[in-house]
Amino acid sequence: MTKEEAEKLKTEKFDPDKCLELLTKLNENPEIDCEAFCLVLLEFVKIINEMSSALSIAFKDITSKVAILRNNYKVNPEWEGPLIPFIKKEMENKLDILNSENNKKHTKDPKYEKYESSARTVLRMLWFTEFLSIMLARLGTDPKKAASDAAKEAYEKALGPHHPFMLRQAAKVAMLAAPGRKTFNTKLFPTLREDEICIYLVSIEDQIEKFRKPMVKFFKDNNLLDLP
């Protein structure tokens, strides 16, 4: 992530129209343009940042995951193209298993000494986008639901099953730090009515699922759901 992007994440407010625009562009390519995927993730970071500082800390690794995805294209410039074919190349070269800690067991190539595979990285982002999708769906279908309740429910379904016990306990505390509904609406949608906010939330959730479900199917079909 560039310094300019890092500064923007600190200062820019979440823009629901921009978010939907980025998601629409992402969904134009079923093989997933990597940069479009990264820009969507960075826009999602703004949602988390607006909700609470505790959640911002809990999800601080999203930006590092974006950096990994972008850097992997620099490591493998000959694989330029969409993300799904890139991951297939990793599989062909037995790089999908690499997580920067197990690399010496699986490759002797110094080029990949500290490589974290895009397959593994995207898998974690699919967990995150499922969390966000569930949370936004809960909020979009119930105009009175507190963001803290929606975040807690989403975490337990999407992220909790993948986390060890101690991390789950810390994450649950972070979810409780999410704001009440009025504060959530004011922070993220300051100019919109309650019914308009719900329409946006459901629309964003729908756009997330358009790319997320096919990607999960790809990972399942290729036995990539349990990458360490």
Short mmCIF file of C-alpha atoms in Angstrom, two decimals:
data_model
loop_
_atom_site.label_atom_id
_atom_site.label_comp_id
_atom_site.label_asym_id
_atom_site.label_seq_id
_atom_site.Cartn_x
_atom_site.Cartn_y
_atom_site.Cartn_z
CA MET A 1 0.00 0.00 0.00
CA THR A 2 1.34 3.42 -0.92
CA LYS A 3 1.91 6.19 1.62
CA GLU A 4 -0.81 8.19 -0.11
CA GLU A 5 -3.30 5.36 0.35
CA ALA A 6 -2.31 4.97 4.00
CA GLU A 7 -2.95 8.66 4.62
CA LYS A 8 -6.29 8.51 2.82
CA LEU A 9 -7.42 5.62 5.01
CA LYS A 10 -6.74 7.77 8.06
CA THR A 11 -8.57 10.85 6.79
CA GLU A 12 -11.14 9.87 4.14
CA LYS A 13 -14.68 9.10 5.19
CA PHE A 14 -16.56 6.08 3.91
CA ASP A 15 -18.46 6.87 0.70
CA PRO A 16 -21.27 4.36 -0.04
CA ASP A 17 -21.53 5.45 -3.67
CA LYS A 18 -17.80 4.98 -4.21
CA CYS A 19 -18.01 1.59 -2.49
CA LEU A 20 -20.77 0.42 -4.82
CA GLU A 21 -18.88 1.78 -7.82
CA LEU A 22 -15.75 -0.19 -6.85
CA LEU A 23 -17.78 -3.35 -6.22
CA THR A 24 -19.54 -3.03 -9.59
CA LYS A 25 -16.18 -2.71 -11.34
CA LEU A 26 -14.83 -5.71 -9.43
CA ASN A 27 -17.78 -7.83 -10.49
CA GLU A 28 -17.20 -7.06 -14.18
CA ASN A 29 -14.46 -9.70 -14.33
CA PRO A 30 -15.40 -13.17 -12.98
CA GLU A 31 -11.69 -14.04 -12.79
CA ILE A 32 -11.20 -11.10 -10.39
CA ASP A 33 -8.96 -8.19 -11.23
CA CYS A 34 -6.49 -8.07 -8.35
CA GLU A 35 -6.22 -4.29 -8.12
CA ALA A 36 -10.01 -3.93 -8.15
CA PHE A 37 -10.15 -6.48 -5.34
CA CYS A 38 -7.53 -4.56 -3.35
CA LEU A 39 -9.35 -1.24 -3.78
CA VAL A 40 -12.57 -2.81 -2.52
CA LEU A 41 -10.77 -4.17 0.54
CA LEU A 42 -9.31 -0.75 1.29
CA GLU A 43 -12.76 0.81 1.02
CA PHE A 44 -14.04 -1.78 3.49
CA VAL A 45 -11.29 -0.72 5.89
CA LYS A 46 -12.98 2.70 6.01
CA ILE A 47 -16.18 1.07 7.26
CA ILE A 48 -14.26 -0.65 10.05
CA ASN A 49 -12.33 2.51 10.93
CA GLU A 50 -15.54 4.53 11.22
CA MET A 51 -17.11 1.99 13.56
CA SER A 52 -14.55 2.03 16.38
CA SER A 53 -10.83 2.19 17.13
CA ALA A 54 -11.01 -1.29 18.68
CA LEU A 55 -12.36 -2.78 15.46
CA SER A 56 -9.79 -0.83 13.47
CA ILE A 57 -7.04 -2.49 15.51
CA ALA A 58 -8.70 -5.92 15.22
CA PHE A 59 -8.74 -5.68 11.42
CA LYS A 60 -5.45 -3.84 10.91
CA ASP A 61 -4.03 -6.75 8.93
CA ILE A 62 -6.34 -6.03 5.97
CA THR A 63 -3.92 -3.43 4.64
CA SER A 64 -0.99 -5.84 4.97
CA LYS A 65 -2.95 -8.43 3.01
CA VAL A 66 -3.46 -5.89 0.22
CA ALA A 67 0.29 -5.28 0.22
CA ILE A 68 0.96 -9.03 -0.06
CA LEU A 69 -1.36 -9.43 -3.04
CA ARG A 70 0.21 -6.52 -4.87
CA ASN A 71 3.76 -7.59 -4.07
CA ASN A 72 3.19 -11.13 -5.31
CA TYR A 73 2.64 -9.73 -8.80
CA LYS A 74 6.03 -8.04 -8.53
CA VAL A 75 7.61 -11.34 -7.49
CA ASN A 76 5.92 -13.10 -10.42
CA PRO A 77 5.59 -10.45 -13.18
CA GLU A 78 5.24 -13.14 -15.84
CA TRP A 79 1.89 -14.11 -14.30
CA GLU A 80 0.33 -10.71 -14.93
CA GLY A 81 -3.44 -10.98 -15.22
CA PRO A 82 -6.52 -11.69 -13.08
CA LEU A 83 -6.30 -13.15 -9.61
CA ILE A 84 -7.87 -16.57 -10.25
CA PRO A 85 -5.38 -17.54 -13.01
CA PHE A 86 -2.59 -16.19 -10.77
CA ILE A 87 -3.65 -18.54 -7.98
CA LYS A 88 -3.80 -21.41 -10.47
CA LYS A 89 -0.16 -20.65 -11.35
CA GLU A 90 0.71 -20.79 -7.66
CA MET A 91 -0.95 -24.21 -7.47
CA GLU A 92 0.91 -25.47 -10.53
CA ASN A 93 4.19 -24.41 -8.93
CA LYS A 94 3.20 -25.68 -5.45
CA LEU A 95 3.39 -22.19 -3.99
CA ASP A 96 -0.16 -22.02 -2.72
CA ILE A 97 0.88 -23.71 0.54
CA LEU A 98 3.51 -21.08 1.39
CA ASN A 99 2.81 -18.87 4.40
CA SER A 100 6.29 -17.35 5.07
CA GLU A 101 6.85 -19.74 7.99
CA ASN A 102 6.77 -23.11 6.20
CA ASN A 103 8.61 -22.06 3.05
CA LYS A 104 11.85 -23.93 3.71
CA LYS A 105 9.90 -27.19 3.78
CA HIS A 106 8.30 -26.60 0.41
CA THR A 107 10.73 -24.66 -1.78
CA LYS A 108 14.46 -24.17 -2.26
CA ASP A 109 14.02 -21.15 -4.52
CA PRO A 110 15.37 -18.05 -2.69
CA LYS A 111 12.84 -15.99 -4.63
CA TYR A 112 10.13 -17.50 -2.44
CA GLU A 113 12.02 -17.52 0.87
CA LYS A 114 9.46 -15.25 2.56
CA TYR A 115 6.60 -15.62 0.10
CA GLU A 116 3.01 -15.66 1.38
CA SER A 117 0.79 -17.10 -1.29
CA SER A 118 -2.03 -15.13 -2.85
CA ALA A 119 -4.20 -18.21 -2.43
CA ARG A 120 -3.72 -18.15 1.35
CA THR A 121 -4.12 -14.38 1.49
CA VAL A 122 -7.33 -14.34 -0.54
CA LEU A 123 -8.75 -17.14 1.59
CA ARG A 124 -8.38 -14.93 4.69
CA MET A 125 -9.99 -12.05 2.82
CA LEU A 126 -12.92 -14.28 1.91
CA TRP A 127 -13.43 -14.87 5.63
CA PHE A 128 -13.33 -11.12 6.18
CA THR A 129 -15.72 -10.32 3.34
CA GLU A 130 -18.14 -12.95 4.65
CA PHE A 131 -17.99 -11.23 8.04
CA LEU A 132 -18.72 -7.87 6.43
CA SER A 133 -21.46 -9.30 4.23
CA ILE A 134 -23.29 -10.87 7.17
CA MET A 135 -22.95 -7.74 9.31
CA LEU A 136 -24.25 -5.44 6.58
CA ALA A 137 -27.11 -7.81 5.78
CA ARG A 138 -28.19 -7.85 9.43
CA LEU A 139 -28.09 -4.06 9.57
CA GLY A 140 -29.78 -3.64 6.21
CA THR A 141 -32.74 -5.85 7.02
CA ASP A 142 -33.26 -4.54 10.57
CA PRO A 143 -33.10 -0.72 10.82
CA LYS A 144 -33.01 -0.87 14.62
CA LYS A 145 -30.25 -3.43 15.00
CA ALA A 146 -27.13 -2.21 16.80
CA ALA A 147 -23.87 -2.48 14.89
CA SER A 148 -22.31 -4.23 17.89
CA ASP A 149 -24.92 -6.99 17.76
CA ALA A 150 -24.55 -7.39 14.00
CA ALA A 151 -20.75 -7.48 14.27
CA LYS A 152 -20.87 -10.08 17.03
CA GLU A 153 -23.22 -12.34 15.04
CA ALA A 154 -21.12 -11.95 11.90
CA TYR A 155 -17.89 -12.71 13.75
CA GLU A 156 -19.26 -15.88 15.33
CA LYS A 157 -20.35 -17.21 11.94
CA ALA A 158 -17.62 -16.03 9.57
CA LEU A 159 -14.39 -15.51 11.50
CA GLY A 160 -14.65 -17.22 14.87
CA PRO A 161 -14.44 -20.77 13.47
CA HIS A 162 -11.03 -19.96 11.97
CA HIS A 163 -9.50 -18.35 15.07
CA PRO A 164 -7.87 -19.94 18.13
CA PHE A 165 -9.54 -19.55 21.53
CA MET A 166 -7.55 -16.56 22.83
CA LEU A 167 -8.01 -14.60 19.62
CA ARG A 168 -11.75 -15.34 19.68
CA GLN A 169 -12.05 -13.91 23.18
CA ALA A 170 -10.19 -10.73 22.22
CA ALA A 171 -12.22 -10.38 19.03
CA LYS A 172 -15.51 -10.68 20.90
CA VAL A 173 -14.50 -7.73 23.06
CA ALA A 174 -13.66 -5.74 19.92
CA MET A 175 -17.07 -6.55 18.41
CA LEU A 176 -18.78 -5.17 21.50
CA ALA A 177 -16.94 -1.89 20.93
CA ALA A 178 -18.89 -1.36 17.72
CA PRO A 179 -21.37 1.52 18.03
CA GLY A 180 -25.10 1.58 18.56
CA ARG A 181 -27.30 1.98 15.52
CA LYS A 182 -27.74 5.75 15.70
CA THR A 183 -23.99 6.33 15.92
CA PHE A 184 -23.33 3.85 13.11
CA ASN A 185 -25.81 5.62 10.83
CA THR A 186 -24.47 9.07 11.68
CA LYS A 187 -20.83 8.11 11.12
CA LEU A 188 -21.20 6.21 7.86
CA PHE A 189 -24.33 7.75 6.32
CA PRO A 190 -24.64 11.25 7.83
CA THR A 191 -26.94 12.67 5.14
CA LEU A 192 -29.29 9.72 4.59
CA ARG A 193 -32.60 8.63 6.05
CA GLU A 194 -32.93 5.33 7.87
CA ASP A 195 -34.69 3.64 4.94
CA GLU A 196 -32.09 4.92 2.47
CA ILE A 197 -29.29 3.56 4.65
CA CYS A 198 -30.88 0.10 4.64
CA ILE A 199 -31.09 0.14 0.85
CA TYR A 200 -27.38 0.95 0.60
CA LEU A 201 -26.42 -1.74 3.10
CA VAL A 202 -28.38 -4.45 1.30
CA SER A 203 -26.99 -3.31 -2.07
CA ILE A 204 -23.41 -3.49 -0.81
CA GLU A 205 -24.02 -6.94 0.70
CA ASP A 206 -25.49 -8.12 -2.60
CA GLN A 207 -22.44 -6.90 -4.55
CA ILE A 208 -20.09 -8.60 -2.09
CA GLU A 209 -21.84 -11.93 -2.53
CA LYS A 210 -21.61 -11.67 -6.32
CA PHE A 211 -17.83 -12.11 -6.20
CA ARG A 212 -17.47 -13.90 -2.87
CA LYS A 213 -19.64 -16.97 -3.54
CA PRO A 214 -17.96 -17.91 -6.86
CA MET A 215 -14.54 -17.41 -5.27
CA VAL A 216 -15.45 -19.67 -2.35
CA LYS A 217 -16.62 -22.29 -4.86
CA PHE A 218 -13.29 -22.03 -6.70
CA PHE A 219 -11.40 -22.51 -3.43
CA LYS A 220 -13.60 -25.46 -2.45
CA ASP A 221 -13.29 -27.12 -5.87
CA ASN A 222 -9.50 -26.82 -5.70
CA ASN A 223 -9.09 -27.93 -2.07
CA LEU A 224 -7.82 -24.55 -0.95
CA LEU A 225 -10.11 -23.97 2.04
CA ASP A 226 -7.62 -25.27 4.61
CA LEU A 227 -4.43 -23.47 3.61
CA PRO A 228 -2.32 -22.93 6.77
#
